Amino acid sequence: KRLLLLRDTSIFLLVAILIATVLGYPSPVHTTVYGLIVSSLFYLLFAFNPQSEKLSEKNILRLVIIGIVIRAIPLLKPAVLSYDAYRYLWDGWVLANGFNPYIFYPNHPALNSLQQLSIYSLVGFREYAAVYPPVATLLFFVATIVGGVSNLFFFKFLILLSEIGILILIKRILTQLKKPKHFILFYALSPLAIVHFSVDAHLDTFGILFLAFAIHQHYSGKTTSSSISLAFSFTTKLFAVVALPILIAKQFTLRQSVKYVFVFALVVIAVYTPFINGGIEVFNALGKFSAHWIHNGSLFDVILELVGENFFARKIALLIFVALYILLFFSKYSAIEKIHLAFLFVILLSPIVHPWYIIWITFLTAIQPRKSSLVLSATASLASVIYINHRLYGTWEEHWWINFLEY
């Protein structure tokens, strides 16, 4: 009875705090950060409560609907902790005006007329051309064509549809794998996903949607549609490629494996082709942008501390990842377990880990839960503390103790 009471209390407080968090009163920045952290605590209390698996199907459905309603509340609100979404709209508007965003960076002289728009003041890293892959850029283009360049509403509406799609696919994958139905709540009620997608409008939700469909189609035995969807995920967020070798190897015949690779490559070439006049910059922009940036790392920070040089540390981290990936690839884990661990290796060895990157792990946790990943999906909220000073005072200061508590 005590566990049942604790479960119900945790759910009630989790939902109540999430609603307060997305409403953002009285101070949007402080309320969002502290609401995210506190709600993550109740998220963990719910996730680890043995009584949670005894929720009825009706109650699970009700909680999923509540999660969707909470995601809809910030539709008309501006982004709070990160202004990346305004850069998305800018890149989409540059494309809509006939310029290649992989060539024409925001403060390029040729874009003088666009620089008069009010959104320009919210665009960051103006000296860099677009760093997001082509499918992401095309989504930005659609959002600006339909909703305009200065209004986040339509882009947030697309994100809401994506989140609903992810939840539908999680439900179907859980059915395919014969997993407990309440696992879906690990994503539906995730404070990390709600804040960083529905409030701050980060694009990763689309990459997760495409990955979810690729996994669903894989378990449905549909090679072509799985490969196409994984290619879309990759060309939305590049690290989705870690799922490719695993899904190739898990095809039923050699012919299907070859077909998977061929279709994947064809789709990637097709979506990059319209931007090819940007030359190598289409592929290099992200590397140039992130080459010297280090943020919220875990094992990478340890490696860097030991070797003392950024690029050498990155090479070592890459070698460790490749070694772990090879061991994982030949292990006896299922495809979904391998994908989950592969993404976890990426997070742990990456020099840059924004909190919303970890939502890829949260999604996979809703299909194949791991205790460590559930905890990380909650403790990642601590990384948002840095945004208080950044948003209010313009200072960016890392704190080692936050990383220590998080990881």
Short mmCIF file of C-alpha atoms in Angstrom, two decimals:
data_model
loop_
_atom_site.label_atom_id
_atom_site.label_comp_id
_atom_site.label_asym_id
_atom_site.label_seq_id
_atom_site.Cartn_x
_atom_site.Cartn_y
_atom_site.Cartn_z
CA LYS A 1 0.00 0.00 0.00
CA ARG A 2 2.86 2.39 0.77
CA LEU A 3 4.44 1.72 -2.63
CA LEU A 4 1.08 2.28 -4.31
CA LEU A 5 0.63 5.56 -2.45
CA LEU A 6 4.18 6.60 -3.35
CA ARG A 7 3.54 5.75 -7.02
CA ASP A 8 0.33 7.77 -7.22
CA THR A 9 1.85 10.69 -5.30
CA SER A 10 4.90 10.66 -7.58
CA ILE A 11 2.71 10.72 -10.70
CA PHE A 12 0.56 13.54 -9.32
CA LEU A 13 3.55 15.70 -8.34
CA LEU A 14 5.37 14.89 -11.59
CA VAL A 15 2.40 16.04 -13.68
CA ALA A 16 1.71 19.10 -11.50
CA ILE A 17 5.33 20.29 -11.59
CA LEU A 18 5.59 19.67 -15.34
CA ILE A 19 2.51 21.85 -15.93
CA ALA A 20 4.00 24.61 -13.79
CA THR A 21 7.33 24.22 -15.60
CA VAL A 22 5.94 24.63 -19.12
CA LEU A 23 3.77 27.57 -18.02
CA GLY A 24 6.98 29.27 -16.85
CA TYR A 25 5.63 31.62 -14.19
CA PRO A 26 6.80 33.83 -12.57
CA SER A 27 10.32 33.66 -14.05
CA PRO A 28 10.51 31.56 -17.24
CA VAL A 29 14.22 30.71 -16.96
CA HIS A 30 14.31 29.88 -13.25
CA THR A 31 10.96 28.07 -13.32
CA THR A 32 11.98 25.97 -16.34
CA VAL A 33 15.36 24.93 -14.91
CA TYR A 34 14.25 24.20 -11.36
CA GLY A 35 10.97 22.67 -12.50
CA LEU A 36 12.91 20.37 -14.82
CA ILE A 37 15.22 19.24 -12.02
CA VAL A 38 12.50 18.69 -9.39
CA SER A 39 10.11 16.93 -11.79
CA SER A 40 13.00 14.63 -12.80
CA LEU A 41 13.23 13.46 -9.19
CA PHE A 42 9.56 12.41 -9.19
CA TYR A 43 10.07 10.89 -12.65
CA LEU A 44 12.68 8.57 -11.10
CA LEU A 45 10.49 7.76 -8.11
CA PHE A 46 7.73 6.73 -10.51
CA ALA A 47 10.02 4.81 -12.90
CA PHE A 48 11.61 2.68 -10.17
CA ASN A 49 8.42 1.99 -8.22
CA PRO A 50 7.43 -1.69 -8.64
CA GLN A 51 3.77 -0.65 -8.56
CA SER A 52 4.19 1.32 -11.82
CA GLU A 53 4.09 -1.88 -13.87
CA LYS A 54 0.66 -2.63 -12.40
CA LEU A 55 -0.98 0.42 -13.98
CA SER A 56 -4.06 -0.53 -16.00
CA GLU A 57 -4.16 0.07 -19.75
CA LYS A 58 -6.76 2.79 -19.22
CA ASN A 59 -4.56 4.64 -16.76
CA ILE A 60 -1.52 4.29 -19.01
CA LEU A 61 -3.55 5.79 -21.88
CA ARG A 62 -4.74 8.63 -19.63
CA LEU A 63 -1.18 9.45 -18.60
CA VAL A 64 0.01 9.37 -22.23
CA ILE A 65 -2.78 11.83 -23.14
CA ILE A 66 -1.77 14.02 -20.19
CA GLY A 67 1.81 13.96 -21.49
CA ILE A 68 0.58 15.11 -24.92
CA VAL A 69 -1.57 17.89 -23.39
CA ILE A 70 1.43 19.14 -21.37
CA ARG A 71 3.45 19.20 -24.60
CA ALA A 72 0.75 21.34 -26.24
CA ILE A 73 0.71 24.02 -23.52
CA PRO A 74 3.90 25.85 -24.70
CA LEU A 75 2.82 26.00 -28.38
CA LEU A 76 2.36 29.79 -28.27
CA LYS A 77 5.30 30.48 -25.97
CA PRO A 78 8.84 31.48 -27.00
CA ALA A 79 11.85 29.25 -26.40
CA VAL A 80 13.29 29.72 -22.91
CA LEU A 81 16.65 28.04 -22.27
CA SER A 82 18.02 27.80 -25.81
CA TYR A 83 17.53 29.96 -28.90
CA ASP A 84 18.59 27.24 -31.34
CA ALA A 85 15.04 27.16 -32.73
CA TYR A 86 15.42 30.69 -34.05
CA ARG A 87 18.53 29.61 -35.94
CA TYR A 88 16.45 26.78 -37.41
CA LEU A 89 13.91 29.28 -38.72
CA TRP A 90 16.68 31.54 -40.01
CA ASP A 91 18.29 28.74 -42.04
CA GLY A 92 14.86 27.79 -43.39
CA TRP A 93 14.16 31.40 -44.39
CA VAL A 94 17.57 31.73 -46.09
CA LEU A 95 16.68 28.67 -48.19
CA ALA A 96 13.18 30.04 -48.87
CA ASN A 97 14.82 33.18 -50.30
CA GLY A 98 16.91 31.19 -52.75
CA PHE A 99 20.22 31.11 -50.85
CA ASN A 100 22.09 27.97 -49.85
CA PRO A 101 22.35 28.09 -46.02
CA TYR A 102 25.47 25.90 -46.20
CA ILE A 103 27.24 28.74 -48.04
CA PHE A 104 25.58 31.92 -46.77
CA TYR A 105 26.18 32.29 -43.03
CA PRO A 106 23.86 34.72 -41.17
CA ASN A 107 26.14 37.78 -41.27
CA HIS A 108 27.12 37.24 -44.91
CA PRO A 109 26.94 40.55 -46.85
CA ALA A 110 24.67 38.97 -49.46
CA LEU A 111 21.98 38.51 -46.79
CA ASN A 112 21.79 42.18 -45.86
CA SER A 113 18.06 42.43 -46.62
CA LEU A 114 17.30 39.42 -44.41
CA GLN A 115 19.41 40.83 -41.60
CA GLN A 116 16.85 43.60 -41.14
CA LEU A 117 14.33 41.07 -39.78
CA SER A 118 13.70 41.06 -36.02
CA ILE A 119 14.64 37.37 -35.76
CA TYR A 120 18.23 38.22 -36.72
CA SER A 121 18.92 39.48 -33.19
CA LEU A 122 18.05 36.02 -31.82
CA VAL A 123 20.27 34.10 -34.24
CA GLY A 124 23.46 32.73 -32.70
CA PHE A 125 26.86 31.86 -34.21
CA ARG A 126 26.31 34.19 -37.16
CA GLU A 127 29.78 33.55 -38.53
CA TYR A 128 28.97 29.88 -39.20
CA ALA A 129 26.94 28.51 -42.10
CA ALA A 130 24.23 25.90 -41.44
CA VAL A 131 25.45 22.95 -39.38
CA TYR A 132 22.32 20.80 -39.54
CA PRO A 133 21.93 18.01 -42.16
CA PRO A 134 19.64 18.47 -45.20
CA VAL A 135 16.42 16.84 -43.93
CA ALA A 136 16.58 19.09 -40.87
CA THR A 137 17.10 22.13 -43.11
CA LEU A 138 14.15 21.10 -45.30
CA LEU A 139 11.97 20.85 -42.18
CA PHE A 140 13.05 24.38 -41.24
CA PHE A 141 12.18 25.48 -44.77
CA VAL A 142 8.66 24.03 -44.50
CA ALA A 143 8.17 25.63 -41.08
CA THR A 144 9.09 29.10 -42.34
CA ILE A 145 7.10 28.82 -45.56
CA VAL A 146 3.94 27.83 -43.68
CA GLY A 147 4.36 29.60 -40.35
CA GLY A 148 6.64 32.51 -41.16
CA VAL A 149 10.18 33.28 -40.06
CA SER A 150 9.43 35.10 -36.80
CA ASN A 151 6.86 32.72 -35.34
CA LEU A 152 7.75 29.45 -33.59
CA PHE A 153 4.15 28.26 -33.43
CA PHE A 154 4.08 26.14 -36.59
CA PHE A 155 7.51 24.62 -35.91
CA LYS A 156 6.36 23.74 -32.38
CA PHE A 157 3.19 22.29 -33.87
CA LEU A 158 5.33 20.03 -36.09
CA ILE A 159 7.26 19.01 -32.98
CA LEU A 160 3.99 18.16 -31.20
CA LEU A 161 2.97 15.96 -34.14
CA SER A 162 6.40 14.32 -34.06
CA GLU A 163 6.09 13.61 -30.34
CA ILE A 164 2.65 12.04 -30.85
CA GLY A 165 4.11 9.95 -33.68
CA ILE A 166 6.96 8.78 -31.43
CA LEU A 167 4.50 7.71 -28.72
CA ILE A 168 2.39 5.79 -31.24
CA LEU A 169 5.49 4.02 -32.56
CA ILE A 170 6.73 3.21 -29.04
CA LYS A 171 3.38 1.57 -28.33
CA ARG A 172 3.60 -0.49 -31.53
CA ILE A 173 7.21 -1.52 -30.93
CA LEU A 174 6.39 -2.57 -27.35
CA THR A 175 3.61 -4.73 -28.77
CA GLN A 176 5.97 -6.22 -31.37
CA LEU A 177 8.57 -7.04 -28.70
CA LYS A 178 5.95 -8.13 -26.15
CA LYS A 179 7.24 -5.66 -23.59
CA PRO A 180 5.25 -4.20 -20.65
CA LYS A 181 2.91 -1.45 -21.81
CA HIS A 182 3.81 1.01 -19.04
CA PHE A 183 7.31 1.47 -20.54
CA ILE A 184 5.78 4.08 -22.86
CA LEU A 185 5.40 6.40 -19.84
CA PHE A 186 9.19 6.68 -19.55
CA TYR A 187 8.98 8.84 -22.68
CA ALA A 188 5.45 10.25 -22.38
CA LEU A 189 6.19 11.79 -18.96
CA SER A 190 9.87 12.54 -19.47
CA PRO A 191 10.63 16.06 -18.16
CA LEU A 192 13.73 16.16 -20.36
CA ALA A 193 11.73 15.52 -23.55
CA ILE A 194 8.90 17.87 -22.60
CA VAL A 195 11.15 20.83 -21.76
CA HIS A 196 13.76 20.53 -24.50
CA PHE A 197 11.35 19.60 -27.29
CA SER A 198 8.03 21.25 -26.47
CA VAL A 199 9.38 24.36 -24.73
CA ASP A 200 12.71 24.94 -26.50
CA ALA A 201 11.80 23.27 -29.82
CA HIS A 202 14.95 21.25 -30.50
CA LEU A 203 15.00 19.32 -33.75
CA ASP A 204 16.13 15.96 -32.31
CA THR A 205 12.50 14.88 -31.97
CA PHE A 206 12.32 14.45 -35.77
CA GLY A 207 15.47 12.32 -35.81
CA ILE A 208 14.00 10.17 -33.04
CA LEU A 209 10.70 9.88 -34.94
CA PHE A 210 12.49 8.58 -38.05
CA LEU A 211 14.61 6.20 -35.94
CA ALA A 212 11.47 4.90 -34.21
CA PHE A 213 9.83 4.21 -37.57
CA ALA A 214 13.01 2.51 -38.84
CA ILE A 215 13.01 0.20 -35.80
CA HIS A 216 9.28 -0.49 -36.13
CA GLN A 217 9.65 -1.35 -39.82
CA HIS A 218 12.69 -3.51 -39.06
CA TYR A 219 10.66 -5.63 -36.66
CA SER A 220 7.88 -5.73 -39.25
CA GLY A 221 10.32 -7.24 -41.76
CA LYS A 222 10.09 -4.24 -44.12
CA THR A 223 13.65 -3.60 -45.31
CA THR A 224 13.07 -0.73 -47.72
CA SER A 225 10.94 1.49 -45.48
CA SER A 226 13.23 0.84 -42.50
CA SER A 227 16.28 1.87 -44.52
CA ILE A 228 14.60 5.00 -45.91
CA SER A 229 13.50 6.09 -42.45
CA LEU A 230 16.94 5.49 -40.94
CA ALA A 231 18.45 7.58 -43.76
CA PHE A 232 16.03 10.39 -42.87
CA SER A 233 17.04 10.07 -39.21
CA PHE A 234 20.73 10.27 -40.19
CA THR A 235 20.16 13.32 -42.38
CA THR A 236 18.31 14.98 -39.51
CA LYS A 237 20.92 14.19 -36.85
CA LEU A 238 24.12 12.50 -37.96
CA PHE A 239 24.79 10.22 -35.01
CA ALA A 240 21.74 8.12 -35.91
CA VAL A 241 24.19 6.33 -38.23
CA VAL A 242 25.32 4.15 -35.29
CA ALA A 243 22.14 2.12 -35.77
CA LEU A 244 22.96 1.34 -39.42
CA PRO A 245 25.44 -1.58 -39.09
CA ILE A 246 23.25 -3.19 -36.42
CA LEU A 247 20.10 -3.06 -38.53
CA ILE A 248 22.01 -4.23 -41.61
CA ALA A 249 23.36 -7.25 -39.74
CA LYS A 250 19.91 -8.09 -38.41
CA GLN A 251 18.35 -8.46 -41.85
CA PHE A 252 17.06 -11.92 -42.66
CA THR A 253 19.17 -12.57 -45.78
CA LEU A 254 22.38 -11.25 -47.37
CA ARG A 255 20.29 -9.86 -50.23
CA GLN A 256 18.19 -7.83 -47.78
CA SER A 257 21.35 -6.53 -46.11
CA VAL A 258 22.76 -5.33 -49.44
CA LYS A 259 19.40 -3.79 -50.28
CA TYR A 260 19.35 -1.98 -46.91
CA VAL A 261 22.76 -0.38 -47.57
CA PHE A 262 21.88 0.52 -51.16
CA VAL A 263 18.57 2.19 -50.27
CA PHE A 264 20.16 4.05 -47.33
CA ALA A 265 22.98 5.40 -49.53
CA LEU A 266 20.55 6.36 -52.31
CA VAL A 267 18.34 8.39 -49.95
CA VAL A 268 21.33 10.15 -48.35
CA ILE A 269 22.70 11.11 -51.79
CA ALA A 270 19.26 12.29 -52.90
CA VAL A 271 18.74 14.64 -49.94
CA TYR A 272 22.27 16.07 -50.10
CA THR A 273 22.17 16.67 -53.88
CA PRO A 274 20.09 19.91 -53.84
CA PHE A 275 22.74 21.52 -51.60
CA ILE A 276 25.81 20.18 -53.37
CA ASN A 277 26.75 23.62 -54.74
CA GLY A 278 27.86 24.28 -51.15
CA GLY A 279 30.74 21.91 -51.87
CA ILE A 280 32.58 20.31 -48.96
CA GLU A 281 31.05 22.85 -46.55
CA VAL A 282 27.80 20.87 -46.62
CA PHE A 283 29.70 18.13 -44.81
CA ASN A 284 32.31 20.18 -42.92
CA ALA A 285 30.21 22.92 -41.31
CA LEU A 286 29.33 20.91 -38.21
CA GLY A 287 32.93 19.75 -37.74
CA LYS A 288 34.28 23.29 -37.95
CA PHE A 289 31.61 24.54 -35.58
CA SER A 290 32.20 21.92 -32.89
CA ALA A 291 35.94 21.25 -33.28
CA HIS A 292 36.99 23.27 -30.22
CA TRP A 293 33.79 23.16 -28.19
CA ILE A 294 33.58 20.95 -25.10
CA HIS A 295 30.40 20.80 -23.02
CA ASN A 296 28.86 18.45 -20.46
CA GLY A 297 31.06 15.48 -21.30
CA SER A 298 31.68 12.50 -19.06
CA LEU A 299 34.30 9.92 -20.08
CA PHE A 300 35.63 12.32 -22.70
CA ASP A 301 36.39 14.88 -19.98
CA VAL A 302 38.36 12.23 -18.08
CA ILE A 303 40.35 11.38 -21.22
CA LEU A 304 41.01 15.07 -21.87
CA GLU A 305 42.21 15.55 -18.30
CA LEU A 306 44.63 12.65 -18.71
CA VAL A 307 46.10 13.56 -22.13
CA GLY A 308 45.74 17.34 -21.92
CA GLU A 309 45.09 18.01 -25.63
CA ASN A 310 41.67 18.34 -27.25
CA PHE A 311 42.22 16.73 -30.65
CA PHE A 312 44.32 13.88 -29.23
CA ALA A 313 41.59 13.23 -26.64
CA ARG A 314 38.98 13.11 -29.43
CA LYS A 315 41.04 10.53 -31.33
CA ILE A 316 41.38 8.35 -28.23
CA ALA A 317 37.64 8.65 -27.51
CA LEU A 318 36.88 7.63 -31.10
CA LEU A 319 39.18 4.60 -30.86
CA ILE A 320 37.52 3.53 -27.61
CA PHE A 321 34.09 3.94 -29.21
CA VAL A 322 35.10 1.84 -32.23
CA ALA A 323 36.49 -0.89 -29.97
CA LEU A 324 33.34 -0.95 -27.83
CA TYR A 325 31.13 -0.89 -30.93
CA ILE A 326 32.93 -3.89 -32.46
CA LEU A 327 32.50 -5.85 -29.22
CA LEU A 328 28.84 -4.83 -29.10
CA PHE A 329 28.27 -5.69 -32.76
CA PHE A 330 29.44 -9.31 -32.25
CA SER A 331 27.68 -9.72 -28.90
CA LYS A 332 24.51 -11.75 -28.36
CA TYR A 333 22.35 -8.75 -27.48
CA SER A 334 19.18 -8.16 -29.48
CA ALA A 335 19.11 -5.42 -32.14
CA ILE A 336 17.29 -2.94 -29.88
CA GLU A 337 19.69 -3.62 -26.98
CA LYS A 338 22.67 -3.05 -29.29
CA ILE A 339 21.21 0.22 -30.62
CA HIS A 340 20.53 1.38 -27.07
CA LEU A 341 24.08 0.65 -25.93
CA ALA A 342 25.59 2.15 -29.08
CA PHE A 343 23.84 5.46 -28.45
CA LEU A 344 24.89 5.30 -24.81
CA PHE A 345 28.53 4.89 -25.90
CA VAL A 346 28.17 7.94 -28.16
CA ILE A 347 26.85 10.03 -25.26
CA LEU A 348 29.52 8.90 -22.81
CA LEU A 349 32.44 9.46 -25.21
CA SER A 350 31.28 12.67 -26.89
CA PRO A 351 32.97 16.01 -26.10
CA ILE A 352 29.64 17.81 -26.51
CA VAL A 353 26.52 16.47 -24.81
CA HIS A 354 23.65 18.92 -24.70
CA PRO A 355 20.85 17.64 -22.44
CA TRP A 356 18.52 17.10 -25.40
CA TYR A 357 20.99 14.64 -26.94
CA ILE A 358 20.22 12.32 -24.04
CA ILE A 359 16.54 12.19 -25.08
CA TRP A 360 17.62 9.67 -27.76
CA ILE A 361 18.55 7.45 -24.80
CA THR A 362 15.23 8.26 -23.12
CA PHE A 363 13.38 7.07 -26.23
CA LEU A 364 15.33 3.81 -26.33
CA THR A 365 14.74 3.39 -22.58
CA ALA A 366 10.99 3.41 -23.27
CA ILE A 367 11.50 0.35 -25.50
CA GLN A 368 14.34 -1.47 -23.73
CA PRO A 369 14.76 0.02 -20.24
CA ARG A 370 18.14 0.11 -18.55
CA LYS A 371 18.37 1.43 -15.00
CA SER A 372 21.45 3.49 -15.81
CA SER A 373 19.72 5.12 -18.79
CA LEU A 374 16.62 5.92 -16.73
CA VAL A 375 18.79 7.63 -14.13
CA LEU A 376 20.72 9.53 -16.82
CA SER A 377 17.41 10.69 -18.36
CA ALA A 378 16.68 12.33 -15.01
CA THR A 379 20.11 13.56 -13.89
CA ALA A 380 20.69 15.17 -17.31
CA SER A 381 18.33 17.88 -16.07
CA LEU A 382 21.19 19.15 -13.86
CA ALA A 383 23.08 20.26 -16.98
CA SER A 384 20.39 22.90 -17.53
CA VAL A 385 21.65 24.93 -14.55
CA ILE A 386 24.24 26.49 -16.85
CA TYR A 387 21.47 28.15 -18.86
CA ILE A 388 20.38 30.38 -15.97
CA ASN A 389 23.48 32.60 -16.17
CA HIS A 390 23.71 32.18 -19.93
CA ARG A 391 20.18 33.40 -20.58
CA LEU A 392 20.03 36.09 -17.89
CA TYR A 393 23.59 37.43 -17.87
CA GLY A 394 25.21 36.16 -21.08
CA THR A 395 27.89 34.11 -19.29
CA TRP A 396 28.66 30.45 -20.03
CA GLU A 397 30.38 28.71 -17.14
CA GLU A 398 30.83 24.96 -16.75
CA HIS A 399 30.75 23.36 -13.28
CA TRP A 400 32.61 20.08 -12.72
CA TRP A 401 30.37 19.13 -9.82
CA ILE A 402 27.29 19.21 -12.08
CA ASN A 403 28.91 16.73 -14.47
CA PHE A 404 29.94 14.59 -11.50
CA LEU A 405 26.37 14.45 -10.14
CA GLU A 406 24.88 13.96 -13.59
CA TYR A 407 26.99 11.00 -14.65
#
